[in-house]
Amino acid sequence: MKIHTPIIALFFLIACSASAQSFPYKLPKEKPSIPLSTSMERNYDGYLAPEPKDNELYSQFKYTELKGLDYNNHDGTISRRDPSKVIFENGKYYVWYTYRHTATPPKGAASATETIPSADWDLAEIWYATSKDGFTWKEQGVAIPRPPKPNLGHRSVSTADILKWKGKYYMYYQGFSEPSGTRGDDCPVLMSYATSPDGPWTATNKIVIPNGAKDTWDQYSIHDPYPLVYKGKIYLYYKSDFVGRPNLVRMQGLATAEDPFGPFTKNPLNPVLNSGHETTLFPFKTGIAALSIRDGNEHNTIQYSEDGINFNIAAITELMPDAAGPFIPDAFTDTKDGRGITWGISHFTSVNGWDTNHAVLTRFDCDLSLDVDDQGMK
Ligand code: AAL
């Protein structure tokens, strides 16, 4: 084959320029002006800091068993799960949670009776505990009981979260009027209010966040209500399930209100988070950060949005706290400089899914605070 000298020269030139354009040995901090692969473009243009240690929203999670709560030797008859945020009032920490104490562990919807639970959160009440140090807790008993039939929630009340607004306390929670699992995990959100975190709580016995219209993403369930105060309003995040079992796709929406009794307006861009299961969010700098924990393409991420609506992945992590209820000192202060979180209460379930026999509350610690350095020191 005859090769012309000018063609050889051209190959030589291309080879030289390619090696001149290779990535240098030391990874540049700024995006270098050379052609980049999609992956390296993302490394500079994406939302993630190049290294977790440089990323304020990166953390790993440490777990510590709580002291003071009895589980009947973990025989499945006592369960505590889905903790609320932790708040600090009257010189102590408070947490609310789903409490089930039944004669048997859950047996599925087909076997459910007035006394046999279908699911771990069936035949449950909302109980609370207090603590001086966040490790040893004293169970205080029921905060919100199941109301008598035919009130909404007479079958089970579960998965509560707390709002403090103008000096009063508002509890949002799931209210089941049939055993969970009968069709799906269907329920609306109810609300009770009190002038003290110790109660007594008054139930409104009304749906406060209604299900979506037929054929919309949140038509069947509104789960995991999670209120924060942001931009002068109540920003209440929630989870719903597309389609229905066995093909649930879980995403999270936002509903806002100017009054704890509502009306709540669902955000037109819902769902605002395409992943996660239970809701865990907190004010961070001028925006809102979210833990996207168990389900979806973006599970195991920590996300950030400047407006509480448009979230981007800020960090990828692992072993995240299920159903985390963090202690958020500025959850209700309408801060414009959110400081983040360092600990909270989450749960471990004995088996994932409907078959969960029982769940236990645990403490988690993390470094998602702007007030601690990488070693967790102030
Ligand atoms: C939890 C939460 C809701 C569901 C069930 C109990 O993890 O998402 O509360 O209804 O599972």
XYZ file of C-alpha atoms and ligand atoms in Angstrom:
389
model
C 0.000 0.000 0.000
C 1.290 3.428 -0.907
C 1.188 5.958 1.967
C 1.776 9.605 1.230
C 4.178 11.590 3.411
C 1.582 14.342 4.196
C -0.795 11.713 5.666
C 1.960 10.348 7.954
C 2.638 13.905 9.125
C -1.037 14.414 9.887
C -1.187 11.242 12.053
C 1.930 12.398 13.883
C 0.347 15.773 14.603
C -2.890 14.181 15.899
C -0.914 11.803 18.150
C 1.132 14.667 19.598
C -1.909 16.857 20.247
C -3.787 13.923 21.883
C -0.980 13.329 24.355
C -0.728 17.075 25.049
C -4.448 17.060 25.836
C -4.414 14.099 28.205
C -5.452 14.598 31.784
C -2.503 15.717 33.897
C -1.311 13.474 36.717
C -2.714 15.855 39.335
C -6.510 16.148 39.040
C -7.215 19.831 38.267
C -9.555 21.570 40.693
C -11.082 23.612 37.887
C -12.455 22.063 34.716
C -9.541 21.842 32.241
C -10.125 23.271 28.745
C -9.506 20.011 26.902
C -12.054 17.650 25.406
C -13.724 15.680 28.219
C -15.687 12.467 28.376
C -19.282 12.739 29.581
C -18.215 11.312 32.907
C -15.500 13.916 33.429
C -17.816 16.709 32.259
C -20.173 15.595 35.002
C -17.351 15.570 37.492
C -16.963 19.320 36.966
C -20.440 20.418 35.947
C -22.531 18.113 38.119
C -23.858 18.882 41.557
C -21.455 16.631 43.429
C -18.258 17.976 44.919
C -15.266 16.095 43.422
C -14.565 14.347 46.741
C -17.003 13.464 49.546
C -14.727 15.201 52.056
C -15.292 18.497 50.212
C -19.034 18.013 50.218
C -21.050 19.582 53.034
C -23.970 17.286 52.275
C -21.961 14.079 52.386
C -22.095 11.935 55.496
C -21.912 8.390 56.641
C -24.226 7.216 59.407
C -23.539 5.661 62.780
C -26.185 3.756 64.758
C -26.606 3.301 68.515
C -29.188 1.135 70.251
C -31.625 3.144 72.345
C -31.963 2.433 76.032
C -35.260 2.327 77.905
C -37.675 0.718 75.394
C -39.041 -2.797 75.907
C -39.759 -5.121 72.954
C -41.145 -8.287 74.626
C -37.928 -10.108 73.744
C -38.465 -9.148 70.095
C -41.294 -11.653 69.657
C -43.016 -9.369 67.144
C -45.892 -8.334 69.401
C -44.418 -4.904 70.159
C -43.240 -2.623 67.411
C -42.032 0.959 67.298
C -41.378 2.557 63.936
C -41.589 5.635 61.718
C -40.388 8.204 64.261
C -41.254 11.870 63.916
C -38.652 14.581 63.902
C -37.091 15.032 67.330
C -37.882 18.323 69.043
C -36.434 19.894 72.181
C -38.973 21.409 74.574
C -39.199 21.849 78.357
C -35.532 20.820 78.771
C -35.889 17.455 77.030
C -36.105 15.798 73.634
C -39.442 14.459 72.363
C -40.114 11.888 69.673
C -43.435 10.410 68.482
C -43.734 7.098 66.678
C -46.027 4.328 65.496
C -46.582 1.936 68.403
C -48.164 -1.468 67.981
C -48.764 -3.911 70.822
C -50.865 -6.832 69.578
C -51.347 -10.463 70.596
C -49.563 -11.674 67.453
C -47.118 -10.288 64.907
C -48.673 -9.063 61.612
C -50.169 -11.792 59.419
C -51.142 -10.044 56.146
C -54.459 -8.473 55.117
C -56.239 -11.797 54.414
C -55.732 -12.922 58.025
C -56.402 -9.576 59.673
C -59.105 -9.429 62.344
C -60.093 -6.873 64.968
C -57.078 -8.018 66.982
C -54.670 -9.535 64.430
C -52.727 -6.897 62.504
C -52.272 -7.081 58.728
C -49.047 -5.078 58.668
C -46.542 -3.789 61.165
C -48.321 -0.398 61.220
C -51.849 -1.862 61.431
C -53.824 -1.623 64.735
C -51.298 0.975 65.845
C -51.384 4.170 67.873
C -49.070 7.160 68.069
C -46.990 7.071 71.214
C -44.190 9.276 72.436
C -41.035 9.171 74.498
C -38.772 11.794 76.041
C -35.062 11.876 76.752
C -32.478 14.103 78.381
C -29.573 12.917 76.231
C -31.052 11.350 73.084
C -29.804 7.854 74.039
C -31.950 6.805 77.019
C -35.657 7.304 76.430
C -38.633 7.146 78.747
C -41.821 6.000 77.053
C -44.631 8.344 78.047
C -47.527 6.384 76.526
C -50.143 7.201 73.959
C -50.324 10.650 72.388
C -52.910 9.956 69.692
C -55.140 6.883 70.084
C -57.216 5.252 67.377
C -60.498 7.180 67.340
C -63.746 5.242 67.771
C -65.515 3.919 64.658
C -66.593 5.322 62.245
C -64.057 8.135 62.550
C -61.243 8.234 60.016
C -58.259 6.338 61.360
C -60.312 3.971 63.539
C -58.341 0.982 62.205
C -54.890 2.466 62.743
C -53.070 5.760 63.196
C -49.410 5.791 62.263
C -46.376 7.560 60.878
C -46.720 10.905 62.614
C -44.720 14.069 62.325
C -44.738 17.240 64.335
C -45.085 20.934 63.497
C -44.614 23.777 65.944
C -46.384 26.879 64.673
C -46.993 30.083 66.608
C -46.366 28.358 69.953
C -48.762 25.449 69.369
C -48.142 21.856 68.283
C -49.691 20.085 65.313
C -49.317 16.370 64.602
C -49.879 15.062 61.063
C -50.315 11.321 60.594
C -51.718 8.513 58.476
C -55.266 7.459 59.328
C -56.357 3.995 58.167
C -60.005 2.973 58.094
C -59.268 -0.528 56.752
C -56.384 -2.930 57.359
C -53.338 -1.805 55.420
C -52.903 -4.183 52.481
C -56.607 -4.648 51.766
C -56.114 -3.016 48.357
C -52.797 -1.284 48.847
C -51.472 0.801 51.684
C -54.244 3.371 51.308
C -54.847 6.225 53.692
C -55.162 9.994 53.895
C -53.429 12.369 56.317
C -55.165 13.473 59.514
C -54.145 16.066 62.100
C -54.403 16.587 65.861
C -53.289 19.661 67.790
C -52.197 20.546 71.329
C -50.899 23.466 73.351
C -48.154 21.296 74.925
C -46.022 18.484 73.468
C -47.336 16.379 76.361
C -50.869 16.826 75.018
C -53.746 16.389 75.374
C -54.175 16.204 71.598
C -57.437 17.169 69.939
C -58.228 15.308 66.739
C -59.892 17.293 63.961
C -61.218 13.990 62.532
C -60.904 15.474 59.052
C -58.650 14.790 56.107
C -56.061 17.552 56.016
C -54.131 16.440 52.894
C -56.588 14.839 50.496
C -55.736 12.053 48.089
C -55.185 13.064 44.475
C -57.880 12.860 41.821
C -58.497 9.542 40.018
C -55.616 8.491 37.794
C -53.147 10.911 39.364
C -49.948 9.794 41.065
C -51.169 10.274 44.660
C -54.731 9.032 44.223
C -54.504 6.199 46.749
C -52.133 7.135 49.515
C -50.685 10.170 51.169
C -47.964 8.866 53.464
C -45.197 10.124 55.721
C -46.445 13.732 56.147
C -43.427 15.846 57.084
C -43.917 19.549 57.884
C -41.205 22.227 57.956
C -41.536 26.003 58.118
C -40.005 27.652 55.061
C -40.579 30.981 53.326
C -43.150 31.933 55.956
C -45.338 28.935 55.159
C -45.846 25.317 56.163
C -44.011 23.146 53.652
C -45.365 19.643 54.146
C -43.646 16.890 52.171
C -45.283 13.500 51.692
C -44.798 10.231 49.885
C -47.152 8.502 47.505
C -47.049 5.365 45.368
C -47.556 5.256 41.617
C -49.579 2.398 40.103
C -50.155 0.173 43.127
C -48.842 -3.180 44.229
C -47.020 -5.172 43.054
C -45.426 -2.363 41.021
C -45.170 0.490 43.467
C -42.970 3.389 42.491
C -42.492 5.712 45.377
C -41.941 9.437 44.979
C -42.435 12.504 47.145
C -44.613 15.551 46.800
C -45.009 18.920 48.487
C -48.126 20.634 49.819
C -47.960 24.123 51.329
C -50.282 26.045 53.625
C -50.438 29.274 55.573
C -52.282 27.663 58.442
C -51.801 24.243 60.089
C -55.488 23.449 59.497
C -55.005 24.088 55.772
C -56.014 24.397 53.080
C -52.885 22.704 51.733
C -52.054 23.359 48.100
C -50.188 20.633 46.282
C -47.266 21.872 44.256
C -47.991 21.813 40.501
C -44.561 20.255 39.886
C -45.264 17.238 42.138
C -43.630 14.798 42.573
C -40.658 16.934 43.592
C -38.430 13.984 44.559
C -38.285 10.956 42.277
C -36.941 8.590 44.950
C -36.975 7.804 48.639
C -39.515 6.093 50.827
C -40.172 7.822 54.111
C -39.678 11.611 54.101
C -36.632 13.235 55.740
C -35.803 16.850 54.907
C -34.252 19.827 56.679
C -33.471 23.502 56.075
C -29.944 23.879 54.712
C -28.418 27.300 53.981
C -31.109 29.128 51.983
C -32.766 25.940 50.711
C -33.990 22.504 51.739
C -31.966 19.277 51.833
C -33.540 15.825 51.521
C -32.396 12.315 52.337
C -33.512 10.024 49.503
C -33.232 6.768 51.321
C -34.691 3.443 50.230
C -36.452 3.390 46.873
C -36.008 4.715 43.373
C -33.212 5.479 40.936
C -31.779 8.091 43.259
C -31.944 6.129 46.486
C -28.904 6.511 48.731
C -28.503 10.165 47.833
C -28.660 13.419 49.713
C -30.272 16.133 47.649
C -30.509 19.892 47.783
C -32.908 22.445 46.390
C -32.647 26.225 46.488
C -36.427 26.556 46.626
C -37.728 23.410 48.350
C -39.103 22.261 45.002
C -36.328 21.619 42.475
C -33.920 19.081 43.956
C -30.536 17.932 42.649
C -28.282 15.182 43.928
C -25.684 16.685 46.257
C -24.047 13.511 47.582
C -24.152 9.753 47.230
C -23.899 7.706 50.403
C -24.801 4.344 51.957
C -26.469 2.686 54.973
C -28.859 5.594 55.324
C -31.257 5.792 58.287
C -34.670 4.356 57.360
C -37.602 6.620 58.179
C -35.192 9.103 59.739
C -36.614 11.680 62.112
C -33.748 14.109 62.680
C -33.321 16.631 65.449
C -33.544 19.884 63.483
C -33.026 22.899 65.758
C -34.255 25.264 63.031
C -37.093 23.163 61.579
C -39.744 25.712 62.519
C -37.840 29.004 62.794
C -38.278 29.942 59.128
C -34.505 30.178 58.910
C -32.786 31.581 55.851
C -29.527 29.993 56.961
C -30.344 26.357 57.747
C -27.596 24.740 59.817
C -28.267 21.057 59.082
C -28.428 18.021 61.340
C -26.140 15.777 63.396
C -28.479 13.108 64.813
C -31.967 11.755 65.072
C -34.067 8.627 65.495
C -34.710 6.115 62.698
C -35.943 2.524 62.590
C -34.719 -0.915 61.679
C -37.274 -3.450 60.448
C -36.757 -7.163 60.993
C -37.712 -7.934 57.373
C -38.430 -5.441 54.619
C -41.889 -5.136 53.096
C -45.316 -6.362 54.167
C -43.819 -9.254 56.049
C -42.043 -7.044 58.530
C -42.477 -8.748 61.847
C -41.649 -5.733 63.976
C -39.426 -2.672 63.973
C -37.162 -1.027 66.520
C -36.203 2.590 66.975
C -32.524 3.462 66.857
C -30.394 6.552 67.173
C -28.394 7.690 64.161
C -25.546 10.193 64.104
C -24.251 11.979 61.039
C -22.337 15.050 59.928
C -24.753 17.069 57.859
C -24.299 20.190 59.924
C -22.545 23.399 58.936
C -21.613 23.835 62.589
C -19.326 20.800 62.860
C -16.107 20.042 60.990
C -15.166 16.755 59.306
C -14.333 15.201 62.674
C -17.737 16.108 64.045
C -16.275 18.808 66.306
C -17.852 22.231 66.865
C -43.545 3.175 56.247
C -44.112 4.500 55.735
C -45.611 4.497 55.909
C -46.227 3.320 55.209
C -45.739 2.225 56.085
C -46.019 2.794 57.439
O -42.254 2.958 55.967
O -43.741 4.746 54.414
O -45.872 4.214 57.273
O -47.615 3.399 55.244
O -44.333 2.065 55.824
